[in-house]
Amino acid sequence: MFTNSTRNLDESMNDDALFVLEDSEPSYGLNRSATAGGRRDSGANNNTEDMRPSSVVMLRQTNQFDENGANVQGGDEKPSWWENTSHSQPKSCTEIIQALIHVSILVAVPLAILLGAYYSDNQILPYVYSFFVAFASYEFAWVAYRVRVHVFLPFKLYQKQTSRDIYTQIMAYSVDLQTCAVTPLAERFLSGHKVLSACLFGVLGGAISLVVCLLLSLELFPMAYIVMSIALLFICAALSPNLPDAVAMALRYVYFFVASLNVVLMLQQPAQAIERDHEVVGLNPFSLALIAVSLLLINRVLSSKEIMESMVQALLDMAGLLYISCVATVLNSFSLSPIVVFGKVSSSTGSNGDEETQSSSNYSVLLAFFVIVWSADLGRFLTEKFLKFIDFPWNHAIAKRVSSRQNVETLIGALAGGVIATLVVADYVDFRSNKNVVACLTAVAVVLSHATKLFLLSLKKIAKMSSSGSTLASVGGGVLDHMDTLLFMAVVFCPFFERHADV
C-alpha cells in the first residue's frame, strides 16, 4: 500500500499537483552567485540575502499566468476568447469537426431521452434523473472537499509546528487528492484499480437490493429502478474523497431516492396517482429534508477533529442537499398533479365516483420541464461555443470577479433556448395556461438560474477547478455544471404547476 501511495504522490507533484516542495541549501546570508562570480560585485551583493529557508512549502496557484502574462486565478478564470489579445487565426478543419461533434453530442442526448420517453410512455425519465443526481452528488463531494483543502490548509501551515509536522500534513493532503474512499481496498486486493473496485461495490449493492425486491414481490419497473439507484449509490460513494464524504454523498442521494420512489411506485397505480392525499412513501419531501440535514450534521460532528472545519463542511453539505432537493421537489410536485401522468392516457375519478378518461398530451409535464431546462443550458452552451469560434471581441460579465464566462451574451443564448423550447413543447403539453405566460416564467427562471451558476463557479474558483467533473467531458464539464440550472427553475415552475393542478 505504501508503495502505491508513494507512486500516486510522485504523480501528483507534476503539472497538475496542488503543492510544490522546494529544498535548497542554506546560503548563510550571502547570495551564492555573488561569491561564485568574483569579488568585483561583492559590494553590490553583500546585502543580498536568499530569503528562502532550507525547506519551503508553497501553495501552488494552478494556471496562475497565461501565455500573454495575464494573471489568472485558476478555476474558471482561464483566458476567454474576449480576453485573448492575439490576432484571430482561421480555424482548422480539425477544430471545426471537433466543435460539430461536441454540439452533436449535446443535441443527441436530449433527443435520445425524448425518443426513449416517447416509446416507454415516459417511464425512462426517473432513470435519467437518478443517473444525473447520483453523479452530480459525487461531483459536489469532490468540489466541497477541495474547497476545504484550499481554505484550511494555509491556516494549518502558519501554525507553530516543526518542519516535520508541516511536511507530514503536506504529504497527507497531496496523497488524499489522488485517493478516494475505496483506495485502501483497491490497493490491497486489485492493484490500485479504484474504478474497478467501485464497480464491484456497485454490483454488490445492486445484487443485495435485487434480493430484497424479489422478497417483497415488487413489479419489474420499480425493481429495476431500485436496483439501478442502489448500484449508482455504491459506485459514487466508493469514488468519493474519503469515508465521511462518502457518507455525506450517500445521505444526499438517499434523500432523493426516497423522495423519487413515491413517483416510481405510483406509475404502477395510475388510478391512484392523481389523488393528492395518497402517497406510497409516507414521508413528504420536507420531512425527508429535515432528516437528511440532521444526519449530515451528525456525520460531520462525529468525523471531524476540528470544530471550524466541521462547520464549514456541514454548510457545504447543506448546499449540496439544496441542489438535490430541487430535483426531488420537481418529481414530487409533478407526481401530485393530475396533469402529470407518464402514460399518454390518464385516468381521473369524477365527482360521482365514476372513472373518467382524460386525454393527455403526447408528453408529460415532467418531460417538458426536462426539455426546457436542457434547452436553456444548450442555448447557453451553443452561444458560448459560437462566440468563441468567431472570436467575439466583447464581453459584458455579470460578475467579473467570479467569472467572465457568465455574461449577458450567454444569458441571451440561454433565454432564447428556454423560451423557444417552451413555445414548442406548449403545443404538445397541456400546461393549463397560456403558453406566453409559461414562456415569461421560463425567462424569469433562466435569469434566476444564472445566480446559481455564479454560486457554483465561486466554489470552483476557491477549489481551483475548471469544471465539477469529467462525466460529460465531451460537452464541457460534469453533470453538476449542467444540472445547476435546475435550482431556480424548479423554484419558479413547481408552485406554478401545483397551482394549476387544481384547475
Coordinates of C-alpha atoms in Angstrom, one line a residue:
M1 CA 0.0 0.0 0.0
F2 CA 2.8 2.4 0.9
T3 CA 4.5 1.8 -2.5
N4 CA 1.3 2.6 -4.4
S5 CA 0.6 5.7 -2.3
T6 CA 4.2 6.9 -2.9
R7 CA 3.7 6.4 -6.6
N8 CA 0.5 8.4 -6.6
L9 CA 2.3 11.1 -4.6
D10 CA 5.1 11.3 -7.2
E11 CA 2.5 11.7 -10.0
S12 CA 0.7 14.4 -8.0
M13 CA 3.8 16.5 -8.0
N14 CA 3.6 17.1 -11.8
D15 CA 2.0 20.0 -13.5
D16 CA -1.4 19.2 -12.0
A17 CA -0.1 19.0 -8.5
L18 CA -1.6 21.2 -5.8
F19 CA 1.6 21.6 -3.8
V20 CA 5.3 22.1 -4.6
L21 CA 8.1 21.3 -2.2
E22 CA 11.4 23.2 -2.9
D23 CA 14.5 22.2 -1.0
S24 CA 17.6 24.4 -1.2
E25 CA 20.8 24.6 0.7
P26 CA 21.3 27.3 3.2
S27 CA 23.0 30.4 1.8
Y28 CA 24.2 31.7 5.2
G29 CA 23.1 35.3 4.4
L30 CA 25.0 35.6 1.1
N31 CA 23.9 35.2 -2.4
R32 CA 25.7 32.3 -3.9
S33 CA 26.1 34.0 -7.3
A34 CA 28.0 36.8 -5.7
T35 CA 30.7 34.6 -4.2
A36 CA 31.0 32.5 -7.3
G37 CA 31.1 35.4 -9.7
G38 CA 34.1 37.2 -8.2
R39 CA 34.9 39.9 -5.8
R40 CA 34.1 42.8 -8.0
D41 CA 30.4 42.5 -7.4
S42 CA 30.7 41.8 -3.7
G43 CA 29.9 45.3 -2.8
A44 CA 26.7 45.3 -4.7
N45 CA 25.6 41.9 -3.5
N46 CA 26.8 41.8 0.1
N47 CA 23.4 42.9 1.4
T48 CA 21.6 40.5 -0.9
E49 CA 20.2 37.6 1.0
D50 CA 18.4 34.5 -0.1
M51 CA 15.2 34.8 1.9
R52 CA 14.1 31.1 1.2
P53 CA 14.6 28.8 4.2
S54 CA 16.1 25.4 3.7
S55 CA 12.7 23.7 3.3
V56 CA 9.8 25.8 1.9
V57 CA 6.3 24.7 1.4
M58 CA 4.4 26.8 -1.1
L59 CA 0.8 26.6 -2.2
R60 CA 1.0 26.5 -5.9
Q61 CA -1.5 28.5 -7.9
T62 CA -2.6 26.4 -10.8
N63 CA -2.6 28.1 -14.1
Q64 CA -1.6 31.4 -12.5
F65 CA -0.3 33.1 -15.6
D66 CA -1.4 32.6 -19.2
E67 CA 0.9 32.8 -22.2
N68 CA 0.3 36.5 -22.5
G69 CA 1.4 37.2 -18.9
A70 CA -2.1 37.9 -17.7
N71 CA -2.9 36.9 -14.1
V72 CA -5.3 34.0 -13.9
Q73 CA -6.6 33.0 -10.5
G74 CA -7.3 29.4 -11.5
G75 CA -10.6 27.6 -11.7
D76 CA -13.0 29.1 -14.2
E77 CA -10.9 32.2 -14.8
K78 CA -9.0 30.8 -17.7
P79 CA -8.5 33.3 -20.5
S80 CA -11.6 33.5 -22.5
W81 CA -11.9 34.5 -26.2
W82 CA -12.8 38.1 -25.2
E83 CA -9.5 38.5 -23.2
N84 CA -7.3 37.0 -25.9
T85 CA -5.2 39.8 -27.5
S86 CA -3.6 37.7 -30.1
H87 CA -4.7 38.0 -33.7
S88 CA -7.6 35.9 -34.9
Q89 CA -6.5 32.9 -36.9
P90 CA -8.6 30.9 -39.2
K91 CA -10.0 27.7 -37.7
S92 CA -8.5 24.4 -38.8
C93 CA -10.6 21.6 -40.2
T94 CA -10.0 19.6 -37.0
E95 CA -11.3 22.3 -34.7
I96 CA -14.4 22.7 -36.8
I97 CA -15.1 18.9 -36.8
Q98 CA -14.4 18.8 -33.0
A99 CA -16.9 21.6 -32.4
L100 CA -19.5 19.9 -34.5
I101 CA -19.0 16.6 -32.7
H102 CA -19.5 18.4 -29.3
V103 CA -22.6 20.1 -30.4
S104 CA -24.0 16.9 -31.9
I105 CA -23.5 15.0 -28.7
L106 CA -25.2 17.7 -26.6
V107 CA -28.1 17.7 -29.0
A108 CA -28.2 13.9 -29.4
V109 CA -28.5 13.3 -25.6
P110 CA -31.9 15.1 -25.1
L111 CA -33.2 13.7 -28.4
A112 CA -32.3 10.1 -27.3
I113 CA -34.1 10.8 -24.0
L114 CA -37.1 12.2 -25.8
L115 CA -37.4 9.1 -28.0
G116 CA -36.9 6.8 -25.1
A117 CA -39.6 8.7 -23.1
Y118 CA -42.0 8.6 -26.0
Y119 CA -41.7 4.8 -26.7
S120 CA -41.7 3.9 -23.0
D121 CA -44.6 6.2 -22.0
N122 CA -42.1 8.4 -20.2
Q123 CA -41.1 5.7 -17.7
I124 CA -37.5 6.2 -18.6
L125 CA -37.4 9.7 -17.0
P126 CA -36.9 8.6 -13.4
Y127 CA -33.8 6.6 -14.6
V128 CA -32.4 9.7 -16.3
Y129 CA -33.0 11.9 -13.2
S130 CA -31.5 9.2 -10.9
F131 CA -28.3 9.0 -13.0
F132 CA -27.8 12.7 -13.1
V133 CA -28.4 13.2 -9.4
A134 CA -26.0 10.4 -8.5
F135 CA -23.1 11.8 -10.4
A136 CA -23.9 15.4 -9.5
S137 CA -23.8 14.5 -5.8
Y138 CA -20.5 12.7 -6.4
E139 CA -19.0 15.7 -8.2
F140 CA -20.2 18.1 -5.5
A141 CA -18.5 15.9 -2.9
W142 CA -15.1 16.5 -4.6
V143 CA -15.8 20.2 -5.1
A144 CA -16.6 20.6 -1.4
Y145 CA -13.5 18.6 -0.4
R146 CA -11.1 20.7 -2.5
V147 CA -12.7 23.9 -1.1
R148 CA -12.0 22.6 2.4
V149 CA -8.4 21.8 1.5
H150 CA -7.7 25.2 -0.1
V151 CA -9.4 27.1 2.8
F152 CA -8.0 25.4 5.8
L153 CA -4.5 24.1 4.8
P154 CA -2.9 27.6 4.6
F155 CA -4.0 28.3 8.2
K156 CA -2.7 25.0 9.4
L157 CA 0.7 25.7 7.8
Y158 CA 1.0 29.0 9.6
Q159 CA 0.6 27.4 13.0
K160 CA 3.6 26.9 15.2
Q161 CA 4.9 23.5 14.5
T162 CA 8.0 21.7 13.4
S163 CA 9.1 21.2 9.8
R164 CA 8.4 17.5 10.1
D165 CA 4.8 18.2 11.1
I166 CA 4.3 20.6 8.1
Y167 CA 5.9 18.0 5.8
T168 CA 3.6 15.3 7.1
Q169 CA 0.5 17.5 6.5
I170 CA 1.5 18.4 3.0
M171 CA 2.2 14.7 2.2
A172 CA -1.2 13.7 3.6
Y173 CA -3.1 16.3 1.6
S174 CA -1.2 15.5 -1.6
V175 CA -1.9 11.8 -1.3
D176 CA -5.6 12.4 -0.4
L177 CA -6.1 14.4 -3.6
Q178 CA -5.2 11.2 -5.5
T179 CA -7.2 8.8 -3.5
C180 CA -10.8 8.1 -2.7
A181 CA -12.8 6.1 -0.1
V182 CA -12.2 2.8 -1.9
T183 CA -8.5 3.2 -2.4
P184 CA -7.2 1.2 0.6
L185 CA -9.3 -1.9 -0.5
A186 CA -8.3 -1.3 -4.2
E187 CA -4.6 -1.2 -3.3
R188 CA -4.9 -4.3 -1.2
F189 CA -6.9 -6.6 -3.5
L190 CA -7.0 -5.1 -7.0
S191 CA -3.6 -3.5 -7.5
G192 CA -4.9 0.0 -7.1
H193 CA -7.7 -0.1 -9.7
K194 CA -10.2 2.3 -8.0
V195 CA -12.9 2.4 -10.7
L196 CA -13.0 -1.4 -10.9
S197 CA -13.3 -1.6 -7.1
A198 CA -16.1 0.9 -7.1
C199 CA -17.9 -1.0 -9.9
L200 CA -17.6 -4.2 -7.8
F201 CA -19.2 -2.4 -4.9
G202 CA -22.0 -1.3 -7.2
V203 CA -22.6 -4.9 -8.4
L204 CA -22.7 -6.0 -4.7
G205 CA -25.2 -3.3 -3.8
G206 CA -27.3 -4.0 -6.8
A207 CA -27.4 -7.7 -6.0
I208 CA -28.5 -7.1 -2.4
S209 CA -31.2 -4.7 -3.5
L210 CA -32.4 -7.2 -6.1
V211 CA -32.8 -9.9 -3.5
V212 CA -34.8 -7.6 -1.3
C213 CA -37.0 -6.6 -4.2
L214 CA -37.7 -10.2 -5.0
L215 CA -38.6 -11.0 -1.4
L216 CA -41.0 -8.0 -1.5
S217 CA -42.5 -9.2 -4.8
L218 CA -42.2 -5.8 -6.5
E219 CA -43.1 -5.2 -10.1
L220 CA -40.4 -5.1 -12.8
F221 CA -40.3 -1.3 -13.3
P222 CA -39.8 -0.3 -9.6
M223 CA -37.5 -3.2 -9.1
A224 CA -35.2 -2.1 -11.9
Y225 CA -35.3 1.5 -10.6
I226 CA -34.3 0.4 -7.1
V227 CA -31.5 -1.9 -8.3
M228 CA -30.0 0.8 -10.6
S229 CA -30.2 3.5 -7.9
I230 CA -28.6 1.4 -5.2
A231 CA -25.8 0.4 -7.7
L232 CA -25.2 4.0 -8.5
L233 CA -25.1 4.9 -4.8
F234 CA -22.4 2.3 -4.1
I235 CA -20.3 3.3 -7.1
C236 CA -20.4 7.1 -6.4
A237 CA -19.9 6.7 -2.7
A238 CA -16.9 4.5 -3.2
L239 CA -15.3 7.1 -5.5
S240 CA -15.9 10.0 -3.0
P241 CA -12.8 11.6 -1.4
N242 CA -12.9 9.8 1.9
L243 CA -15.3 7.9 4.2
P244 CA -17.0 10.9 5.8
D245 CA -17.6 12.5 2.4
A246 CA -18.9 9.1 1.1
V247 CA -21.4 9.0 3.9
A248 CA -22.5 12.6 3.2
M249 CA -22.8 11.8 -0.5
A250 CA -24.9 8.7 0.3
L251 CA -27.2 10.7 2.6
R252 CA -27.9 13.3 -0.1
Y253 CA -28.6 10.6 -2.7
V254 CA -30.8 8.5 -0.4
Y255 CA -32.9 11.6 0.3
F256 CA -33.5 11.9 -3.5
F257 CA -34.1 8.2 -3.8
V258 CA -36.7 8.0 -1.1
A259 CA -38.4 11.2 -2.4
S260 CA -38.5 9.9 -6.0
L261 CA -39.6 6.4 -5.1
N262 CA -43.1 7.7 -4.5
V263 CA -43.3 8.7 -8.1
V264 CA -41.9 5.4 -9.4
L265 CA -44.3 3.3 -7.4
M266 CA -47.2 5.5 -8.4
L267 CA -46.5 4.6 -12.1
Q268 CA -47.9 1.1 -11.3
Q269 CA -51.1 2.6 -9.8
P270 CA -52.3 5.2 -12.4
A271 CA -55.8 5.3 -10.9
Q272 CA -54.4 6.4 -7.5
A273 CA -51.6 8.7 -8.8
I274 CA -54.0 11.6 -9.2
E275 CA -55.1 11.5 -5.5
R276 CA -53.2 14.3 -3.7
D277 CA -53.6 12.7 -0.3
H278 CA -52.2 9.3 -1.5
E279 CA -48.5 8.6 -1.2
V280 CA -46.8 5.3 -1.4
V281 CA -44.0 6.6 0.7
G282 CA -45.4 8.1 3.9
L283 CA -42.8 10.9 4.3
N284 CA -43.2 14.2 2.4
P285 CA -40.1 15.9 1.0
F286 CA -39.9 18.5 3.8
S287 CA -39.7 15.7 6.5
L288 CA -37.2 13.9 4.4
A289 CA -35.1 17.1 4.1
L290 CA -35.1 17.6 7.9
I291 CA -34.0 14.0 8.4
A292 CA -31.2 14.4 5.8
V293 CA -30.0 17.6 7.4
S294 CA -29.9 16.1 10.9
L295 CA -27.9 13.1 9.6
L296 CA -25.5 15.2 7.7
L297 CA -24.8 17.3 10.8
I298 CA -24.3 14.2 12.9
N299 CA -21.9 12.8 10.3
R300 CA -19.7 15.9 10.3
V301 CA -19.7 16.3 14.1
L302 CA -18.6 12.7 14.6
S303 CA -16.0 12.6 11.7
S304 CA -14.2 16.0 12.0
K305 CA -11.5 16.7 14.5
E306 CA -11.7 20.5 14.3
I307 CA -14.9 22.4 15.0
M308 CA -14.5 25.2 12.5
E309 CA -13.6 22.7 9.7
S310 CA -16.6 20.5 10.5
M311 CA -19.0 23.5 10.4
V312 CA -17.7 24.7 7.0
Q313 CA -18.1 21.2 5.7
A314 CA -21.6 20.9 7.1
L315 CA -22.6 24.2 5.3
L316 CA -21.2 22.8 2.1
D317 CA -23.2 19.6 2.6
M318 CA -26.4 21.8 3.1
A319 CA -25.6 23.5 -0.3
G320 CA -25.2 20.1 -2.0
L321 CA -28.5 18.9 -0.4
L322 CA -30.2 22.0 -1.8
Y323 CA -29.2 21.0 -5.4
I324 CA -30.6 17.5 -4.9
S325 CA -33.8 18.7 -3.1
C326 CA -34.7 20.7 -6.2
V327 CA -34.8 17.6 -8.4
A328 CA -36.8 15.7 -5.7
T329 CA -39.2 18.7 -5.4
V330 CA -39.8 18.6 -9.1
L331 CA -40.6 14.9 -9.1
N332 CA -42.9 15.1 -6.1
S333 CA -44.7 18.3 -7.3
F334 CA -45.4 16.7 -10.6
S335 CA -46.4 13.4 -9.1
L336 CA -49.2 15.0 -7.1
S337 CA -50.6 16.8 -10.1
P338 CA -53.4 15.3 -12.1
I339 CA -51.9 16.6 -15.4
V340 CA -48.8 14.6 -14.8
V341 CA -49.2 11.1 -15.9
F342 CA -46.4 9.2 -17.5
G343 CA -48.7 7.4 -20.0
K344 CA -50.4 9.0 -22.9
V345 CA -53.9 8.5 -21.4
S346 CA -54.6 9.4 -17.8
S347 CA -57.5 8.4 -15.6
S348 CA -59.3 10.5 -13.1
T349 CA -62.2 10.0 -10.8
G350 CA -65.3 12.2 -11.3
S351 CA -67.5 13.7 -8.6
N352 CA -69.9 10.8 -8.9
G353 CA -67.3 8.2 -8.3
D354 CA -67.1 7.0 -11.9
E355 CA -63.7 6.8 -13.6
E356 CA -63.4 9.3 -16.3
T357 CA -60.9 9.1 -19.1
Q358 CA -58.9 12.2 -19.7
S359 CA -56.9 12.6 -22.9
S360 CA -53.4 13.6 -22.1
S361 CA -50.8 15.2 -24.3
N362 CA -48.1 13.3 -26.0
Y363 CA -45.5 14.2 -23.3
S364 CA -45.9 14.7 -19.6
V365 CA -45.1 18.0 -17.9
L366 CA -42.1 16.3 -16.3
L367 CA -40.6 15.6 -19.7
A368 CA -41.5 19.1 -20.8
F369 CA -39.6 20.5 -17.8
F370 CA -36.6 18.4 -18.7
V371 CA -36.7 19.7 -22.3
I372 CA -37.0 23.3 -21.1
V373 CA -34.1 23.1 -18.7
W374 CA -31.8 21.3 -21.1
S375 CA -32.7 23.7 -24.0
A376 CA -31.8 26.7 -21.8
D377 CA -28.4 25.2 -21.0
L378 CA -28.0 24.1 -24.6
G379 CA -28.6 27.7 -25.7
R380 CA -26.0 29.0 -23.3
F381 CA -23.5 26.3 -24.4
L382 CA -24.0 26.9 -28.2
T383 CA -23.8 30.7 -27.7
E384 CA -20.5 30.3 -25.8
K385 CA -19.1 28.0 -28.5
F386 CA -20.2 30.2 -31.3
L387 CA -18.8 33.4 -29.8
K388 CA -15.5 31.6 -29.2
F389 CA -15.5 30.3 -32.7
I390 CA -15.9 33.7 -34.3
D391 CA -13.6 35.4 -31.7
F392 CA -16.3 37.7 -30.5
P393 CA -14.5 40.8 -29.1
W394 CA -16.9 42.0 -26.4
N395 CA -17.8 40.6 -23.0
H396 CA -20.4 42.1 -20.6
A397 CA -19.7 40.0 -17.5
I398 CA -22.5 39.7 -14.9
A399 CA -20.0 39.2 -12.0
K400 CA -16.5 39.7 -13.4
R401 CA -14.8 38.9 -10.0
V402 CA -16.4 35.4 -10.1
S403 CA -16.2 34.5 -13.8
S404 CA -16.1 36.3 -17.2
R405 CA -17.9 33.5 -18.9
Q406 CA -21.2 34.2 -17.1
N407 CA -22.1 37.2 -19.1
V408 CA -25.0 38.9 -20.9
E409 CA -24.2 37.2 -24.2
T410 CA -24.6 33.7 -22.8
L411 CA -27.6 34.8 -20.8
I412 CA -29.3 35.9 -24.0
G413 CA -28.5 32.5 -25.5
A414 CA -30.0 30.7 -22.5
L415 CA -33.1 32.8 -22.7
A416 CA -33.5 32.1 -26.4
G417 CA -33.1 28.4 -25.9
G418 CA -35.5 28.2 -23.0
V419 CA -38.2 30.4 -24.4
I420 CA -38.2 28.6 -27.8
A421 CA -38.4 25.2 -26.2
T422 CA -41.3 26.4 -24.1
L423 CA -43.2 27.6 -27.1
V424 CA -42.6 24.3 -28.9
V425 CA -43.5 21.9 -26.1
A426 CA -46.6 24.0 -25.3
D427 CA -48.2 22.5 -28.5
Y428 CA -47.8 19.0 -27.1
V429 CA -48.2 19.5 -23.3
D430 CA -51.3 20.9 -21.6
F431 CA -49.9 23.5 -19.2
R432 CA -53.4 24.7 -18.4
S433 CA -52.3 28.2 -19.0
N434 CA -51.4 30.5 -21.9
K435 CA -48.1 29.5 -23.4
N436 CA -47.0 33.1 -23.4
V437 CA -47.3 33.2 -19.7
V438 CA -45.3 30.0 -19.4
A439 CA -42.7 31.5 -21.7
C440 CA -42.4 34.5 -19.5
L441 CA -42.0 32.2 -16.4
T442 CA -39.2 30.4 -18.3
A443 CA -37.4 33.7 -19.0
V444 CA -37.6 34.6 -15.3
A445 CA -36.4 31.2 -14.2
V446 CA -33.4 31.3 -16.7
V447 CA -32.3 34.7 -15.3
L448 CA -32.5 33.5 -11.7
S449 CA -30.7 30.3 -12.6
H450 CA -27.6 32.3 -13.5
A451 CA -27.3 33.3 -9.9
T452 CA -27.0 29.6 -9.0
K453 CA -24.3 29.2 -11.6
L454 CA -22.3 32.1 -10.0
F455 CA -22.5 30.3 -6.6
L456 CA -21.1 27.1 -8.1
L457 CA -18.5 29.0 -10.0
S458 CA -17.4 30.7 -6.8
L459 CA -16.9 27.3 -5.1
K460 CA -15.0 26.0 -8.1
K461 CA -12.8 29.1 -8.1
I462 CA -11.9 28.5 -4.4
A463 CA -11.2 24.9 -5.2
K464 CA -9.1 25.8 -8.2
M465 CA -11.3 23.6 -10.5
S466 CA -12.3 24.5 -14.1
S467 CA -15.2 22.1 -14.0
S468 CA -17.0 20.0 -11.4
G469 CA -16.0 16.7 -13.1
S470 CA -15.4 14.8 -16.3
T471 CA -18.6 12.8 -16.6
L472 CA -19.8 14.9 -19.6
A473 CA -16.3 16.0 -20.7
S474 CA -17.2 15.8 -24.4
V475 CA -19.8 18.6 -23.9
G476 CA -18.0 20.6 -21.3
G477 CA -17.6 19.8 -17.6
G478 CA -19.5 17.5 -15.4
V479 CA -23.1 16.7 -14.6
L480 CA -23.3 19.4 -11.9
D481 CA -22.2 22.1 -14.4
H482 CA -25.3 21.5 -16.4
M483 CA -27.7 20.5 -13.6
D484 CA -27.3 23.6 -11.5
T485 CA -29.8 25.3 -13.9
L486 CA -32.5 23.2 -12.1
L487 CA -32.2 25.1 -8.9
F488 CA -34.1 28.4 -9.5
M489 CA -36.1 26.9 -12.5
A490 CA -37.6 24.4 -10.1
V491 CA -38.3 27.2 -7.6
V492 CA -40.3 29.1 -10.3
F493 CA -42.0 26.2 -12.0
C494 CA -43.1 23.9 -9.2
P495 CA -45.5 26.4 -7.5
F496 CA -46.9 27.2 -10.9
F497 CA -47.8 23.6 -11.7
E498 CA -49.1 22.9 -8.2
R499 CA -51.4 25.9 -8.6
H500 CA -52.7 24.9 -11.9
A501 CA -53.1 21.3 -10.9
D502 CA -56.4 22.1 -9.2
V503 CA -57.8 23.9 -12.2

